[in-house]
Structures are given as structure tokens and as C-alpha cells.
mmCIF file of C-alpha atoms in Angstrom:
data_model
loop_
_atom_site.group_PDB
_atom_site.id
_atom_site.type_symbol
_atom_site.label_atom_id
_atom_site.label_comp_id
_atom_site.label_asym_id
_atom_site.label_seq_id
_atom_site.Cartn_x
_atom_site.Cartn_y
_atom_site.Cartn_z
ATOM 1 C CA MET A 183 -98.722 -88.234 70.635
ATOM 2 C CA SER A 184 -102.055 -89.120 69.580
ATOM 3 C CA ALA A 185 -105.138 -89.879 68.058
ATOM 4 C CA ALA A 186 -108.149 -91.106 69.044
ATOM 5 C CA ILE A 187 -109.907 -93.394 67.508
ATOM 6 C CA ARG A 188 -113.744 -94.219 68.119
ATOM 7 C CA ASN A 189 -116.259 -97.397 67.099
ATOM 8 C CA LEU A 190 -114.619 -99.520 66.048
ATOM 9 C CA LEU A 191 -114.951 -102.928 68.409
ATOM 10 C CA ILE A 192 -118.487 -104.288 70.772
ATOM 11 C CA ILE A 193 -116.431 -105.713 74.237
ATOM 12 C CA PRO A 194 -118.883 -108.074 74.729
ATOM 13 C CA LEU A 195 -120.585 -109.426 78.222
ATOM 14 C CA LEU A 196 -118.831 -112.253 80.159
ATOM 15 C CA SER A 197 -121.638 -113.836 82.305
ATOM 16 C CA ILE A 198 -121.358 -116.136 85.939
ATOM 17 C CA THR A 199 -123.291 -117.892 86.655
ATOM 18 C CA PHE A 200 -124.390 -119.276 90.382
ATOM 19 C CA SER A 201 -127.500 -120.990 92.303
ATOM 20 C CA GLN A 202 -127.893 -119.548 95.765
ATOM 21 C CA SER A 203 -126.067 -122.620 97.789
ATOM 22 C CA SER A 204 -122.238 -122.176 95.244
ATOM 23 C CA TYR A 205 -121.664 -119.553 93.118
ATOM 24 C CA ALA A 206 -119.332 -121.223 90.319
ATOM 25 C CA ALA A 207 -117.346 -118.981 87.568
ATOM 26 C CA ASP A 208 -116.098 -119.319 83.739
ATOM 27 C CA GLY A 209 -113.016 -119.636 84.525
ATOM 28 C CA GLN A 210 -111.989 -120.269 81.330
ATOM 29 C CA ARG A 211 -113.332 -116.868 80.136
ATOM 30 C CA ILE A 212 -112.026 -114.768 83.158
ATOM 31 C CA LYS A 213 -108.735 -116.438 81.693
ATOM 32 C CA GLN A 214 -109.237 -115.254 77.786
ATOM 33 C CA ARG A 215 -109.590 -111.891 79.469
ATOM 34 C CA ALA A 216 -107.245 -110.916 81.441
ATOM 35 C CA ASP A 217 -105.005 -112.820 78.046
ATOM 36 C CA SER A 218 -106.621 -110.186 76.594
ATOM 37 C CA VAL A 219 -104.370 -107.857 78.921
ATOM 38 C CA LEU A 220 -101.408 -109.021 78.075
ATOM 39 C CA THR A 221 -102.148 -108.171 74.410
ATOM 40 C CA LEU A 222 -103.231 -104.178 75.206
ATOM 41 C CA MET A 223 -99.763 -104.436 77.650
ATOM 42 C CA SER A 224 -98.181 -105.176 73.457
ATOM 43 C CA TYR A 225 -99.548 -102.214 71.663
ATOM 44 C CA MET A 226 -97.296 -100.262 74.535
ATOM 45 C CA VAL A 227 -94.327 -101.986 74.735
ATOM 46 C CA VAL A 228 -92.513 -100.169 72.068
ATOM 47 C CA PRO A 229 -92.746 -96.778 70.657
ATOM 48 C CA ASP A 230 -95.676 -96.087 68.691
ATOM 49 C CA ILE A 231 -97.057 -93.174 66.911
ATOM 50 C CA THR A 232 -99.903 -95.625 65.256
ATOM 51 C CA ALA A 233 -101.019 -96.487 68.887
ATOM 52 C CA SER A 234 -100.156 -93.751 71.179
ATOM 53 C CA ASP A 235 -103.474 -93.537 71.774
ATOM 54 C CA LEU A 236 -106.178 -95.599 71.636
ATOM 55 C CA ASN A 237 -110.086 -94.759 72.468
ATOM 56 C CA ILE A 238 -112.442 -97.545 71.821
ATOM 57 C CA GLY A 239 -116.108 -97.741 72.220
ATOM 58 C CA THR A 240 -118.965 -98.668 71.735
ATOM 59 C CA GLY A 241 -120.536 -96.104 69.509
ATOM 60 C CA THR A 242 -123.214 -94.912 72.487
ATOM 61 C CA ASN A 243 -121.941 -92.128 74.513
ATOM 62 C CA GLU A 244 -121.016 -94.051 77.403
ATOM 63 C CA SER A 245 -117.814 -94.325 78.111
ATOM 64 C CA ASN A 246 -114.861 -96.099 76.175
ATOM 65 C CA GLU A 247 -114.015 -99.846 77.048
ATOM 66 C CA LEU A 248 -111.060 -98.913 76.511
ATOM 67 C CA ASN A 249 -108.429 -96.068 76.373
ATOM 68 C CA ILE A 250 -104.097 -96.568 75.855
ATOM 69 C CA THR A 251 -102.316 -93.172 75.897
ATOM 70 C CA GLN A 252 -97.942 -94.408 75.264
ATOM 71 C CA PHE A 253 -95.657 -91.777 74.792
ATOM 72 C CA GLY A 254 -91.862 -92.080 74.846
ATOM 73 C CA GLY A 255 -88.830 -91.783 72.178
ATOM 74 C CA GLY A 256 -85.205 -92.691 71.711
ATOM 75 C CA ALA A 257 -81.701 -91.196 70.395
ATOM 76 C CA THR A 258 -78.212 -92.166 69.531
ATOM 77 C CA LEU A 259 -75.890 -90.664 71.829
ATOM 78 C CA SER A 260 -73.266 -89.418 69.091
ATOM 79 C CA GLU A 261 -70.979 -89.983 65.916
ATOM 80 C CA ASN A 262 -68.110 -91.213 68.147
ATOM 81 C CA PHE A 263 -69.894 -93.442 70.326
ATOM 82 C CA PRO A 264 -73.366 -94.047 68.375
ATOM 83 C CA ILE A 265 -75.239 -96.830 70.890
ATOM 84 C CA TYR A 266 -78.629 -96.322 71.155
ATOM 85 C CA LEU A 267 -81.936 -95.770 73.463
ATOM 86 C CA GLU A 268 -85.400 -95.588 73.800
ATOM 87 C CA GLY A 269 -88.314 -95.408 76.372
ATOM 88 C CA ALA A 270 -91.270 -95.593 76.302
ATOM 89 C CA MET A 271 -94.387 -95.777 78.784
ATOM 90 C CA GLY A 272 -98.215 -97.124 78.357
ATOM 91 C CA TYR A 273 -101.296 -96.824 79.346
ATOM 92 C CA SER A 274 -103.923 -98.161 79.838
ATOM 93 C CA ARG A 275 -108.665 -98.216 81.390
ATOM 94 C CA TYR A 276 -110.070 -101.409 79.936
ATOM 95 C CA ASP A 277 -113.057 -102.408 80.934
ATOM 96 C CA PRO A 278 -114.743 -106.413 80.343
ATOM 97 C CA GLN A 279 -118.161 -105.637 82.083
ATOM 98 C CA PHE A 280 -118.726 -108.269 83.521
ATOM 99 C CA VAL A 281 -122.019 -109.836 84.683
ATOM 100 C CA VAL A 282 -123.189 -111.529 87.331
ATOM 101 C CA SER A 283 -126.537 -113.890 88.382
ATOM 102 C CA ASN A 284 -128.328 -115.589 91.059
ATOM 103 C CA GLY A 285 -130.961 -117.648 88.470
ATOM 104 C CA THR A 286 -133.057 -114.337 89.937
ATOM 105 C CA GLU A 287 -131.410 -111.322 90.222
ATOM 106 C CA THR A 288 -128.446 -110.467 87.848
ATOM 107 C CA ARG A 289 -125.542 -107.535 88.307
ATOM 108 C CA ARG A 290 -123.199 -106.174 85.967
ATOM 109 C CA ILE A 291 -119.487 -105.765 87.428
ATOM 110 C CA PRO A 292 -117.684 -102.966 87.239
ATOM 111 C CA THR A 293 -114.121 -103.854 88.198
ATOM 112 C CA LYS A 294 -112.182 -101.568 84.788
ATOM 113 C CA TRP A 295 -108.456 -102.995 84.888
ATOM 114 C CA ASN A 296 -106.200 -100.491 84.717
ATOM 115 C CA SER A 297 -102.337 -101.450 83.372
ATOM 116 C CA LEU A 298 -99.297 -99.285 83.556
ATOM 117 C CA THR A 299 -95.851 -100.567 81.476
ATOM 118 C CA ALA A 300 -92.921 -99.316 81.621
ATOM 119 C CA THR A 301 -90.116 -100.230 78.281
ATOM 120 C CA GLY A 302 -86.652 -99.738 77.774
ATOM 121 C CA GLY A 303 -83.732 -100.789 74.989
ATOM 122 C CA ILE A 304 -81.272 -100.256 74.313
ATOM 123 C CA GLY A 305 -78.679 -100.953 70.414
ATOM 124 C CA TRP A 306 -76.537 -99.766 68.261
ATOM 125 C CA ASP A 307 -75.685 -97.751 65.244
ATOM 126 C CA PHE A 308 -73.428 -100.019 62.470
ATOM 127 C CA HIS A 309 -73.433 -97.329 59.841
ATOM 128 C CA LEU A 310 -73.656 -98.639 55.751
ATOM 129 C CA PHE A 311 -72.918 -96.163 54.384
ATOM 130 C CA LYS A 312 -73.561 -92.376 53.164
ATOM 131 C CA ASP A 313 -75.241 -91.631 50.116
ATOM 132 C CA HIS A 314 -74.502 -88.899 47.331
ATOM 133 C CA LEU A 315 -77.243 -86.135 48.834
ATOM 134 C CA GLY A 316 -75.467 -86.345 51.946
ATOM 135 C CA GLY A 317 -77.779 -88.903 53.751
ATOM 136 C CA ASN A 318 -76.923 -92.083 55.922
ATOM 137 C CA TRP A 319 -78.351 -95.177 56.017
ATOM 138 C CA VAL A 320 -77.328 -97.392 59.855
ATOM 139 C CA ILE A 321 -79.303 -100.611 60.786
ATOM 140 C CA ARG A 322 -79.951 -100.394 64.730
ATOM 141 C CA PRO A 323 -80.063 -104.003 66.617
ATOM 142 C CA ILE A 324 -82.619 -103.405 70.126
ATOM 143 C CA ALA A 325 -82.307 -105.226 72.524
ATOM 144 C CA ASN A 326 -85.763 -104.139 75.140
ATOM 145 C CA VAL A 327 -87.093 -105.322 78.057
ATOM 146 C CA MET A 328 -90.864 -104.156 79.438
ATOM 147 C CA LEU A 329 -92.785 -104.328 83.350
ATOM 148 C CA GLY A 330 -96.131 -103.615 83.610
ATOM 149 C CA THR A 331 -98.810 -104.810 86.191
ATOM 150 C CA MET A 332 -102.711 -104.250 85.793
ATOM 151 C CA ALA A 333 -105.332 -103.659 88.935
ATOM 152 C CA SER A 334 -108.767 -103.160 88.952
ATOM 153 C CA ASP A 335 -109.966 -100.177 90.644
ATOM 154 C CA ALA A 336 -113.913 -101.985 91.723
ATOM 155 C CA ARG A 337 -114.384 -104.207 94.010
ATOM 156 C CA ILE A 338 -117.383 -106.707 93.141
ATOM 157 C CA GLY A 339 -118.464 -106.333 96.342
ATOM 158 C CA ALA A 340 -120.352 -108.404 99.549
ATOM 159 C CA TRP A 341 -123.417 -109.291 97.400
ATOM 160 C CA VAL A 342 -120.228 -112.100 95.650
ATOM 161 C CA ILE A 343 -117.021 -112.001 98.511
ATOM 162 C CA ASP A 344 -119.280 -113.753 100.518
ATOM 163 C CA ARG A 345 -120.510 -116.453 99.024
ATOM 164 C CA ARG A 346 -117.250 -116.583 96.670
ATOM 165 C CA THR A 347 -115.945 -120.274 96.421
ATOM 166 C CA ASN A 348 -112.357 -119.862 93.937
ATOM 167 C CA ALA A 349 -109.373 -118.169 92.565
ATOM 168 C CA ASP A 350 -111.846 -116.710 89.523
ATOM 169 C CA PHE A 351 -113.707 -114.349 91.624
ATOM 170 C CA ASP A 352 -110.337 -114.019 93.623
ATOM 171 C CA PHE A 353 -108.543 -112.601 90.734
ATOM 172 C CA LEU A 354 -112.188 -110.694 89.793
ATOM 173 C CA ASP A 355 -112.389 -108.897 93.363
ATOM 174 C CA GLY A 356 -109.227 -106.415 92.558
ATOM 175 C CA GLY A 357 -106.650 -109.221 91.976
ATOM 176 C CA ARG A 358 -103.991 -108.066 90.281
ATOM 177 C CA LEU A 359 -101.379 -109.360 87.017
ATOM 178 C CA ASN A 360 -98.151 -108.231 86.783
ATOM 179 C CA ALA A 361 -96.282 -109.437 83.868
ATOM 180 C CA TYR A 362 -92.423 -108.885 82.406
ATOM 181 C CA GLY A 363 -91.224 -109.045 78.660
ATOM 182 C CA LEU A 364 -88.327 -109.668 75.849
ATOM 183 C CA GLY A 365 -86.902 -109.336 73.066
ATOM 184 C CA GLY A 366 -85.647 -107.359 70.648
ATOM 185 C CA SER A 367 -86.309 -104.236 67.188
ATOM 186 C CA LEU A 368 -84.388 -104.766 64.762
ATOM 187 C CA MET A 369 -85.086 -101.475 62.519
ATOM 188 C CA LEU A 370 -83.323 -99.368 59.411
ATOM 189 C CA ASP A 371 -82.688 -95.835 60.031
ATOM 190 C CA TYR A 372 -81.702 -93.375 56.869
ATOM 191 C CA GLU A 373 -81.808 -89.229 58.359
ATOM 192 C CA LEU A 374 -80.725 -86.486 55.875
ATOM 193 C CA LEU A 375 -80.276 -83.318 57.389
ATOM 194 C CA SER A 376 -79.530 -80.383 55.163
ATOM 195 C CA ALA A 377 -80.287 -76.479 54.990
ATOM 196 C CA ALA A 378 -82.930 -77.246 52.927
ATOM 197 C CA GLN A 379 -84.292 -79.919 54.294
ATOM 198 C CA ASP A 380 -84.666 -82.572 57.233
ATOM 199 C CA ILE A 381 -85.571 -86.376 55.824
ATOM 200 C CA ASP A 382 -86.263 -89.602 58.450
ATOM 201 C CA ILE A 383 -87.505 -92.637 57.573
ATOM 202 C CA GLU A 384 -87.968 -95.965 60.045
ATOM 203 C CA LEU A 385 -88.614 -99.071 59.256
ATOM 204 C CA ARG A 386 -88.380 -101.272 61.519
ATOM 205 C CA TYR A 387 -89.325 -104.502 63.613
ATOM 206 C CA SER A 388 -90.071 -105.125 67.222
ATOM 207 C CA GLY A 389 -91.136 -109.016 68.893
ATOM 208 C CA MET A 390 -91.997 -109.692 72.222
ATOM 209 C CA GLN A 391 -92.940 -112.308 74.837
ATOM 210 C CA LEU A 392 -94.385 -110.835 76.967
ATOM 211 C CA GLN A 393 -94.711 -113.813 80.297
ATOM 212 C CA THR A 394 -97.259 -112.858 83.862
ATOM 213 C CA PHE A 395 -95.290 -113.930 87.280
ATOM 214 C CA SER A 396 -95.303 -112.754 90.716
ATOM 215 C CA ASN A 397 -97.733 -111.754 93.123
ATOM 216 C CA THR A 398 -100.019 -112.562 89.978
ATOM 217 C CA SER A 399 -103.849 -114.361 90.544
ATOM 218 C CA LYS A 400 -103.467 -118.527 89.623
ATOM 219 C CA ALA A 401 -106.799 -117.768 87.364
ATOM 220 C CA VAL A 402 -105.180 -115.721 84.982
ATOM 221 C CA GLU A 403 -101.259 -116.394 84.648
ATOM 222 C CA GLY A 404 -100.842 -116.546 80.839
ATOM 223 C CA GLN A 405 -98.361 -115.548 78.285
ATOM 224 C CA ALA A 406 -98.473 -113.113 74.891
ATOM 225 C CA ASN A 407 -96.484 -112.608 71.780
ATOM 226 C CA ALA A 408 -96.068 -109.656 70.673
ATOM 227 C CA GLN A 409 -94.793 -108.503 66.904
ATOM 228 C CA ASN A 410 -95.699 -105.773 64.127
ATOM 229 C CA LEU A 411 -93.782 -104.084 61.316
ATOM 230 C CA GLY A 412 -93.119 -100.420 60.684
ATOM 231 C CA ILE A 413 -92.803 -97.846 58.988
ATOM 232 C CA TYR A 414 -92.413 -93.753 59.421
ATOM 233 C CA VAL A 415 -91.077 -91.127 56.854
ATOM 234 C CA ARG A 416 -90.941 -87.621 57.795
ATOM 235 C CA ARG A 417 -89.592 -83.906 56.183
ATOM 236 C CA ARG A 418 -89.189 -80.511 57.344
ATOM 237 C CA ALA A 419 -88.300 -77.735 55.528
ATOM 238 C CA PRO A 420 -88.382 -74.265 56.286
ATOM 239 C CA ILE A 421 -91.435 -71.564 55.263
ATOM 240 C CA SER A 422 -90.419 -69.371 53.484
ATOM 241 C CA ASP A 423 -88.691 -65.853 54.745
ATOM 242 C CA TRP A 424 -90.970 -66.633 58.492
ATOM 243 C CA THR A 425 -87.678 -66.350 61.453
ATOM 244 C CA LEU A 426 -89.521 -67.004 65.056
ATOM 245 C CA LEU A 427 -86.929 -67.605 68.022
ATOM 246 C CA LYS A 428 -83.618 -65.886 65.877
ATOM 247 C CA SER A 429 -84.046 -69.856 63.714
ATOM 248 C CA PRO A 430 -86.182 -70.758 60.189
ATOM 249 C CA VAL A 431 -90.426 -71.482 61.194
ATOM 250 C CA ARG A 432 -90.238 -75.264 59.530
ATOM 251 C CA TYR A 433 -94.024 -77.433 58.235
ATOM 252 C CA VAL A 434 -92.962 -81.023 59.102
ATOM 253 C CA LEU A 435 -95.374 -83.529 56.581
ATOM 254 C CA GLU A 436 -95.350 -86.849 57.942
ATOM 255 C CA GLY A 437 -97.205 -90.704 57.310
ATOM 256 C CA ALA A 438 -96.859 -93.851 59.537
ATOM 257 C CA HIS A 439 -97.759 -97.645 58.595
ATOM 258 C CA THR A 440 -98.314 -100.173 60.771
ATOM 259 C CA GLU A 441 -98.361 -103.953 60.956
ATOM 260 C CA TYR A 442 -99.247 -106.412 63.686
ATOM 261 C CA LEU A 443 -98.424 -109.471 63.891
ATOM 262 C CA GLY A 444 -98.270 -112.429 66.540
ATOM 263 C CA ASP A 445 -101.158 -111.794 69.204
ATOM 264 C CA GLN A 446 -101.671 -108.326 67.828
ATOM 265 C CA ARG A 447 -103.209 -108.876 64.649
ATOM 266 C CA GLY A 448 -106.224 -108.958 64.546
ATOM 267 C CA LYS A 449 -107.712 -108.340 68.066
ATOM 268 C CA LEU A 450 -108.960 -104.767 68.216
ATOM 269 C CA GLY A 451 -111.185 -105.367 65.171
ATOM 270 C CA PHE A 452 -107.769 -104.670 62.742
ATOM 271 C CA ASP A 453 -104.751 -105.992 61.710
ATOM 272 C CA SER A 454 -102.464 -102.014 60.718
ATOM 273 C CA LEU A 455 -103.353 -98.392 60.847
ATOM 274 C CA SER A 456 -101.329 -95.960 59.104
ATOM 275 C CA SER A 457 -101.048 -91.839 59.925
ATOM 276 C CA ILE A 458 -100.743 -89.192 58.397
ATOM 277 C CA GLY A 459 -99.877 -85.303 60.159
ATOM 278 C CA VAL A 460 -98.653 -81.869 58.721
ATOM 279 C CA GLY A 461 -97.655 -79.588 61.126
ATOM 280 C CA ILE A 462 -94.835 -77.280 62.461
ATOM 281 C CA GLU A 463 -91.942 -77.136 64.411
ATOM 282 C CA LEU A 464 -89.867 -74.035 66.491
ATOM 283 C CA ASP A 465 -85.653 -74.290 66.895
ATOM 284 C CA SER A 466 -84.298 -72.605 69.901
ATOM 285 C CA SER A 467 -81.163 -74.401 69.651
ATOM 286 C CA HIS A 468 -79.837 -70.356 69.622
ATOM 287 C CA TYR A 469 -81.465 -69.833 73.717
ATOM 288 C CA PRO A 470 -79.492 -71.753 76.281
ATOM 289 C CA VAL A 471 -82.301 -74.069 76.675
ATOM 290 C CA PHE A 472 -82.004 -78.010 76.520
ATOM 291 C CA ILE A 473 -84.838 -78.218 73.807
ATOM 292 C CA SER A 474 -83.156 -76.873 71.200
ATOM 293 C CA ARG A 475 -86.727 -78.114 68.780
ATOM 294 C CA THR A 476 -90.716 -78.472 69.450
ATOM 295 C CA ARG A 477 -93.406 -79.668 66.813
ATOM 296 C CA LEU A 478 -96.879 -79.835 66.341
ATOM 297 C CA VAL A 479 -98.593 -81.998 64.469
ATOM 298 C CA ALA A 480 -102.168 -82.550 64.067
ATOM 299 C CA ARG A 481 -102.749 -86.849 62.268
ATOM 300 C CA TYR A 482 -105.861 -88.440 60.853
ATOM 301 C CA MET A 483 -104.939 -92.030 61.749
ATOM 302 C CA PHE A 484 -106.961 -94.217 59.748
ATOM 303 C CA GLY A 485 -107.240 -98.345 59.379
ATOM 304 C CA ASN A 486 -109.615 -101.250 58.678
ATOM 305 C CA ASP A 487 -113.597 -99.704 59.377
ATOM 306 C CA THR A 488 -112.108 -97.586 61.899
ATOM 307 C CA SER A 489 -110.449 -93.599 61.481
ATOM 308 C CA GLY A 490 -109.696 -91.408 63.874
ATOM 309 C CA TYR A 491 -107.507 -87.709 64.544
ATOM 310 C CA GLY A 492 -104.500 -86.396 67.302
ATOM 311 C CA ILE A 493 -102.885 -84.240 68.402
ATOM 312 C CA GLY A 494 -99.437 -84.141 68.265
ATOM 313 C CA LEU A 495 -96.014 -82.980 70.670
ATOM 314 C CA ALA A 496 -92.194 -83.618 69.857
ATOM 315 C CA MET A 497 -89.473 -82.239 71.450
ATOM 316 C CA SER A 498 -85.416 -83.404 69.725
ATOM 317 C CA PHE A 499 -82.515 -82.413 72.763
#
């Protein structure tokens, strides 16, 4: 899953001033930036097409201040044993653009914080009923757990290190933030499989509390609350008599909308994101390979003063 979101937010510089004899950082503002890292992690903790790949910049030709990439998925093992398993991994790169000054000289600190998260989920399908078209309605509670870490790939240099006096500079100079998250989701799932068409509809609420732990720099200990409500709709149907790999080639139409709640709401310049997509699907189930279907989908995304595009690749097993 992929999408590019541009020109959303100009991330302000954080100024740090000091005298020749002592350095003093604005610890509260450093803490706010670190809390924002936890919030960024929250966009990667559950599979979400609308936030699968965000690139946010200042509207110039410079590198983006924020990049978020996520991939993941989930599946029910079987109808006879309807346990549901899901997983997601996410990566973000964030440049808060710290600035230090001794009153006569000012330098920008290229901190470049990199975050990596891994999320797992386990649930159970409770079948509600089958409608007159043969579609299955399922309600699915899911328990989720997340582990994440953030580290800087740059040092602030001897110009500051030689005179640092507090934990804030310790954090800026290669500090680390480790976090875990506990939460859950509730999904209403509809699935119709037929020769004429396949229809999938998912309505999902997810919530997770993120908390720093173990070896996290004292200056940036904190927490964040992730909540979102999303809907995903997909239709797949054969393209006339076109066949490939001994199976019909299908077109794919999809739409998705995610409403961000809690600490996520408005933090990246939008309260919600929507996505529409069109693509094709190849069926390889007649061959002895573990991939049964492969989908390639082009997507357009939009939200509050937000627009983007992307190409997604998905596989069924």
C-alpha cells in the first residue's frame, strides 16, 4: 500500500539558547517533540490504507520533514477454527529541526529521528448471519500489542556536547525512545464471494495506549493515545472474457475513509483521510504457488487541505 501526501505541514524550528558558560535547553518543547514521535507511531499501529505512506514537506524542493511507511495485513485461518491474526510494521523518519545558539552563533541540528514499530493482533470471528445473496456478516474483536523504538541517526556535535549540562542534550545527542502499546479493535466485516463478483466491506474502530519504557531518555518519557474509525470497501469482478494464468482477470474498485480521534486528530494537519482506487487482479490459484491472488491498485487520497496519490501491491495466500 502506498500513497504520497505533500505540502501539509511546516514543522517549526525549536530554538535552544545558552550563554558562553552554560547551555540551557527548552526541555518542555523537546518533550513536546518527543510526544509527537509517539503520536506518529500511532499512525502505524494498525493496518490502514489511508496512512500507509505519508510524505510531508514544506512545499519546497527540500527533503520531506516527515515520512511514514506501513505495510501489513490480516486473515482468518479457517471457517472451522475462525481465529483471526494480523500484523503490521511501520517506519517513520522525522526531522524536528532543532536550532542552538550561544547569542552570537546559531546552528541547526540535523537530528533525523527514525522510528520503527511492529504490531500484532489476535481475534475471533463471530458469525452473525448470511444474507440472501450468500454474503457473510462477521463481528470480530481483536486484541493488539505494539513495540516501537525511535533513535537519531545524527549527533549534535562537540560544539554543544562539550558544554552540555542537562538531560535534554543527552537525549538530542543520540538519545532513544522505546515504547509499547496495548489496545484493541472491533471490526464488522462483510464478505460476498461469487463467480460474478467479490465484495468486501470492513468497518473498524481501533484504540491503543502508547507508553515509553526501558532505556528511554528521561527527558522524553511520555505517552500517547491512538484512536481511529475507518471503513474500507472493495469490489472485484471479471473483465469480460479476458483470461490469464488459466483464470479470469478481474478489475478492482475500492474506497476507504479513516477518521482520526484522540491524540491523532489534527496532529498532521488533517482530521481524516479518504482514498479511492482502481486496479487489476491476477488469479494464480491453478498453479502450485503459495500466492493465490495478486492485486495492483492505483489510489488517489484526499483530506483537509490534503491530496496525494500512490500505487499499492497486495497478495492473498
